[in-house]
Amino acid sequence: MDAICAAATPLGEGAVSIIRLSGADALTIAALIFIPYNNTPVAEMKGYTCAYGKVVDGGERIDDAVLTVFKAPHSYTGEDVAEISCHGGVYVTKRILRLCAEKGARPAERGEFTRTAFVNGKLDLAQAESVMELISAQGELTLRSANLTRTGELSQRIGEIRARLTKLLGELAAWADYPDEDLPEVNTDTMTATVSECMKAADKLIKTYDNGMLFKSGIPAAIVGKPNVGKSTLMNLLLGYERAIVTDIAGTTRDLLEETVRLGDITLRLTDTAGLRETDDAVEKIGVELARKRLGESALVIAVFDGSTVPDDEDRQLISQLRECGGSVIALINKSDISDGGEYAELLSGLPYVIGISAKTGAGRGELEAACAEIFGGIDADAGMIFVNERQKFCLERAKSNLERALSAIEAGISPDMITIDITEAAGALAEITGERITDEIVSEVFSHFCVGK
Ligand code: GDP
């Protein structure tokens, strides 16, 4: 038998489970285990039709279900596909899957349905990747980006750059191969213009990667500050519920708590740290070390100070660390409900964002949101909302560096042969994005990130 099978829905109790079969024998296997109540044999069902019936193991009825039939090439994979929508129980799903396997279907590997679709030319590699991105999208922007790539927008842009490079390669080849013919010499200015425009286009797409990462996974942000300044209370305020345990005893927030917080349109991946002070306490020391590490990794540092206290050396130390750290910093002078911030405002002057806040009452939250929006809101969708993924970025960077080499070769007046090599390499790297020039190994790597059944 030639078919793969898997549950297309997550294994768990739910209303419906879908078991998917794809391959030349998908419908043969479906016919062995499914009997439509309208007595039309499965083999006679047309594509894009359903039948209500029973799933049977020999004489035993396992479940009532709906069978949907897709006929090659008009299916997701491009092969014959049968989908059994049964009741959404864990056991019943597994039982039907086992039945499919007993009848000769092979359990599908991760992403094998989409991989088959790729192999059959139903979608290119960038589009296949976007299916996974669509599934994991957590917000409007990532969903839009995934959909643009899935419908071919990224592939089209890559195609346009490649087409320009290919045309240039054609001209270079004609010129190099037939030097005696009266072919017009490739104009250096035109060549420079084409290569640098292609480079810019590639660069624009490369830049979308970082933005995508920020939107997909949230902006890594850390809350830092001495014990008892109100970090946990702030975290709770932002989360809207009691997540961290707030106590009056200094140094009780020992772990790094990570939570995702939405501030307006921006998602923060927020870590509440155990403060940055030197400590002898073993447990807290681990927290402090982690905190230091996080400070380096964070795109945003929210530093909290207790405005109701007098600044001490630790505060000064933290402030000087803040001035040095590379990321964006927002300083909060907390407890505005019981104090006016005392000397902190002056100590913190010069930092771009200093906000008085009360983590307890929520006063100042709006200013904090506005500051985040100002820092990160500028990240917008200039590139039409496409966010390239890491693999695509890597290909684009290779293309870009080859084009850079070509450009300096042109400027240096080096022979067309050498320029041709660089431009060919660049075009090749771009072709890997859509999967037109790609090794099996890379294809396997791409699909290994998929879930089974997709
Ligand atoms: P952390 O050690 O930095 O996490 O500090 P906590 O969040 O545990 O807060 C320490 C103490 O300060 C607790 O008693 C909080 O109730 C109190 N606290 C935190 N924020 C405020 C605030 O804005 N106003 C007032 N009055 N008290 C606060």
CSV table of N, CA, C and O and ligand atoms in Angstrom, one decimal, residues 225-234 236 244-253 272-273 304 306 334-338 357-362, ligand 1:
chain,number,residue,atom,x,y,z
A,225,GLY,N,15.7,45.6,39.4
A,225,GLY,CA,15.7,46.6,40.6
A,225,GLY,C,16.0,45.9,41.9
A,225,GLY,O,16.0,44.6,41.9
A,226,LYS,N,16.2,46.6,42.9
A,226,LYS,CA,16.6,46.1,44.2
A,226,LYS,C,15.4,45.3,44.7
A,226,LYS,O,14.2,45.5,44.3
A,227,PRO,N,15.6,44.5,45.7
A,227,PRO,CA,14.5,43.8,46.4
A,227,PRO,C,13.5,44.9,47.0
A,227,PRO,O,14.0,45.9,47.4
A,228,ASN,N,12.2,44.5,46.9
A,228,ASN,CA,11.2,45.3,47.6
A,228,ASN,C,10.9,46.7,46.9
A,228,ASN,O,10.1,47.4,47.5
A,229,VAL,N,11.4,46.9,45.8
A,229,VAL,CA,11.0,48.2,45.1
A,229,VAL,C,9.7,48.1,44.4
A,229,VAL,O,9.1,49.1,44.1
A,230,GLY,N,9.2,46.8,44.2
A,230,GLY,CA,7.9,46.6,43.7
A,230,GLY,C,7.9,46.0,42.3
A,230,GLY,O,6.9,46.1,41.5
A,231,LYS,N,8.9,45.2,42.0
A,231,LYS,CA,9.0,44.5,40.7
A,231,LYS,C,7.8,43.5,40.5
A,231,LYS,O,7.2,43.5,39.5
A,232,SER,N,7.6,42.7,41.6
A,232,SER,CA,6.6,41.7,41.4
A,232,SER,C,5.2,42.3,41.3
A,232,SER,O,4.3,41.9,40.6
A,233,THR,N,5.0,43.4,42.1
A,233,THR,CA,3.7,44.1,42.0
A,233,THR,C,3.5,44.7,40.6
A,233,THR,O,2.4,44.6,40.1
A,234,LEU,N,4.6,45.2,40.1
A,234,LEU,CA,4.5,45.7,38.7
A,234,LEU,C,4.2,44.6,37.7
A,234,LEU,O,3.3,44.8,36.8
A,236,ASN,N,2.6,41.9,38.3
A,236,ASN,CA,1.2,41.6,38.5
A,236,ASN,C,0.3,42.6,37.8
A,236,ASN,O,-0.7,42.3,37.2
A,244,ALA,N,3.2,36.6,40.5
A,244,ALA,CA,4.4,36.5,41.4
A,244,ALA,C,3.9,36.6,42.8
A,244,ALA,O,2.9,37.3,43.1
A,245,ILE,N,4.6,36.1,43.7
A,245,ILE,CA,4.2,36.2,45.1
A,245,ILE,C,4.8,37.4,45.7
A,245,ILE,O,6.0,37.6,45.7
A,246,VAL,N,4.0,38.3,46.1
A,246,VAL,CA,4.4,39.6,46.6
A,246,VAL,C,4.5,39.5,48.1
A,246,VAL,O,3.6,39.1,48.8
A,247,THR,N,5.7,39.8,48.7
A,247,THR,CA,5.8,39.8,50.1
A,247,THR,C,6.5,41.1,50.6
A,247,THR,O,7.1,41.8,49.8
A,248,ASP,N,6.6,41.3,51.9
A,248,ASP,CA,7.2,42.4,52.4
A,248,ASP,C,8.7,42.1,52.8
A,248,ASP,O,9.4,43.0,53.1
A,249,ILE,N,9.1,40.9,52.7
A,249,ILE,CA,10.4,40.5,53.0
A,249,ILE,C,11.3,40.7,51.8
A,249,ILE,O,11.1,40.2,50.7
A,250,ALA,N,12.4,41.5,52.0
A,250,ALA,CA,13.3,41.8,50.8
A,250,ALA,C,13.9,40.5,50.2
A,250,ALA,O,14.3,39.6,51.0
A,251,GLY,N,13.9,40.5,48.9
A,251,GLY,CA,14.6,39.4,48.3
A,251,GLY,C,13.8,38.1,48.2
A,251,GLY,O,14.4,37.0,48.1
A,252,THR,N,12.5,38.2,48.1
A,252,THR,CA,11.7,37.0,48.0
A,252,THR,C,11.4,36.5,46.6
A,252,THR,O,10.9,35.4,46.4
A,253,THR,N,11.7,37.4,45.6
A,253,THR,CA,11.4,36.9,44.3
A,253,THR,C,12.7,36.3,43.8
A,253,THR,O,13.6,36.9,43.3
A,272,ASP,N,10.9,38.9,35.4
A,272,ASP,CA,11.0,39.6,36.7
A,272,ASP,C,12.3,39.0,37.3
A,272,ASP,O,12.3,37.8,37.5
A,273,THR,N,13.2,39.8,37.6
A,273,THR,CA,14.5,39.2,38.1
A,273,THR,C,14.7,39.4,39.6
A,273,THR,O,14.0,40.2,40.2
A,304,VAL,N,13.2,49.4,38.0
A,304,VAL,CA,12.2,49.9,39.0
A,304,VAL,C,13.0,50.5,40.3
A,304,VAL,O,13.9,49.8,40.8
A,306,ASP,N,12.3,52.5,44.1
A,306,ASP,CA,11.3,52.8,45.2
A,306,ASP,C,11.4,54.3,45.5
A,306,ASP,O,12.3,54.7,46.3
A,334,ASN,N,8.8,54.1,41.4
A,334,ASN,CA,7.5,53.4,41.8
A,334,ASN,C,7.0,54.0,43.2
A,334,ASN,O,7.7,54.8,43.8
A,335,LYS,N,5.8,53.6,43.5
A,335,LYS,CA,5.2,54.0,44.7
A,335,LYS,C,4.8,55.5,44.7
A,335,LYS,O,4.9,56.2,45.7
A,336,SER,N,4.3,56.0,43.6
A,336,SER,CA,3.9,57.3,43.4
A,336,SER,C,2.7,57.7,44.3
A,336,SER,O,2.4,58.8,44.5
A,337,ASP,N,2.0,56.6,44.8
A,337,ASP,CA,0.9,56.8,45.6
A,337,ASP,C,1.3,57.3,47.0
A,337,ASP,O,0.5,57.9,47.7
A,338,ILE,N,2.5,57.0,47.4
A,338,ILE,CA,2.9,57.4,48.8
A,338,ILE,C,4.1,58.4,48.8
A,338,ILE,O,4.6,58.8,49.8
A,357,ILE,N,5.3,56.0,38.7
A,357,ILE,CA,4.3,55.0,38.6
A,357,ILE,C,3.9,54.5,39.9
A,357,ILE,O,4.7,54.6,40.9
A,358,SER,N,2.7,54.0,40.0
A,358,SER,CA,2.4,53.2,41.2
A,358,SER,C,1.9,51.8,40.8
A,358,SER,O,0.9,51.7,40.2
A,359,ALA,N,2.8,50.9,41.1
A,359,ALA,CA,2.5,49.5,40.7
A,359,ALA,C,1.2,49.0,41.4
A,359,ALA,O,0.5,48.2,40.9
A,360,LYS,N,1.0,49.6,42.6
A,360,LYS,CA,-0.1,49.2,43.4
A,360,LYS,C,-1.4,49.7,42.9
A,360,LYS,O,-2.4,48.9,42.8
A,361,THR,N,-1.5,51.0,42.5
A,361,THR,CA,-2.8,51.5,42.0
A,361,THR,C,-2.9,51.5,40.5
A,361,THR,O,-4.0,51.7,40.0
A,362,GLY,N,-1.8,51.4,39.8
A,362,GLY,CA,-1.9,51.4,38.4
A,362,GLY,C,-1.6,52.7,37.8
A,362,GLY,O,-1.6,52.9,36.5
B,1,GDP,P1,9.9,43.2,44.7
B,1,GDP,O1,10.8,42.6,45.8
B,1,GDP,O2,10.7,44.3,44.0
B,1,GDP,O3,9.3,42.2,43.8
B,1,GDP,O4,8.8,44.0,45.4
B,1,GDP,P2,7.3,43.6,45.7
B,1,GDP,O5,6.5,43.7,44.5
B,1,GDP,O6,7.3,42.3,46.4
B,1,GDP,O7,6.8,44.8,46.6
B,1,GDP,C1,7.4,45.0,47.9
B,1,GDP,C2,6.5,45.8,48.8
B,1,GDP,O8,6.2,47.1,48.2
B,1,GDP,C3,5.1,45.1,48.9
B,1,GDP,O9,4.7,45.3,50.2
B,1,GDP,C4,4.2,45.9,47.9
B,1,GDP,O10,2.9,45.8,48.3
B,1,GDP,C5,4.8,47.3,48.0
B,1,GDP,N1,4.6,48.0,46.8
B,1,GDP,C6,4.9,47.7,45.6
B,1,GDP,N2,4.5,48.6,44.7
B,1,GDP,C7,3.9,49.6,45.4
B,1,GDP,C8,3.3,50.9,45.1
B,1,GDP,O11,3.2,51.3,44.0
B,1,GDP,N3,2.8,51.6,46.2
B,1,GDP,C9,2.9,51.2,47.4
B,1,GDP,N4,2.4,52.0,48.4
B,1,GDP,N5,3.5,50.0,47.8
B,1,GDP,C10,4.0,49.2,46.8
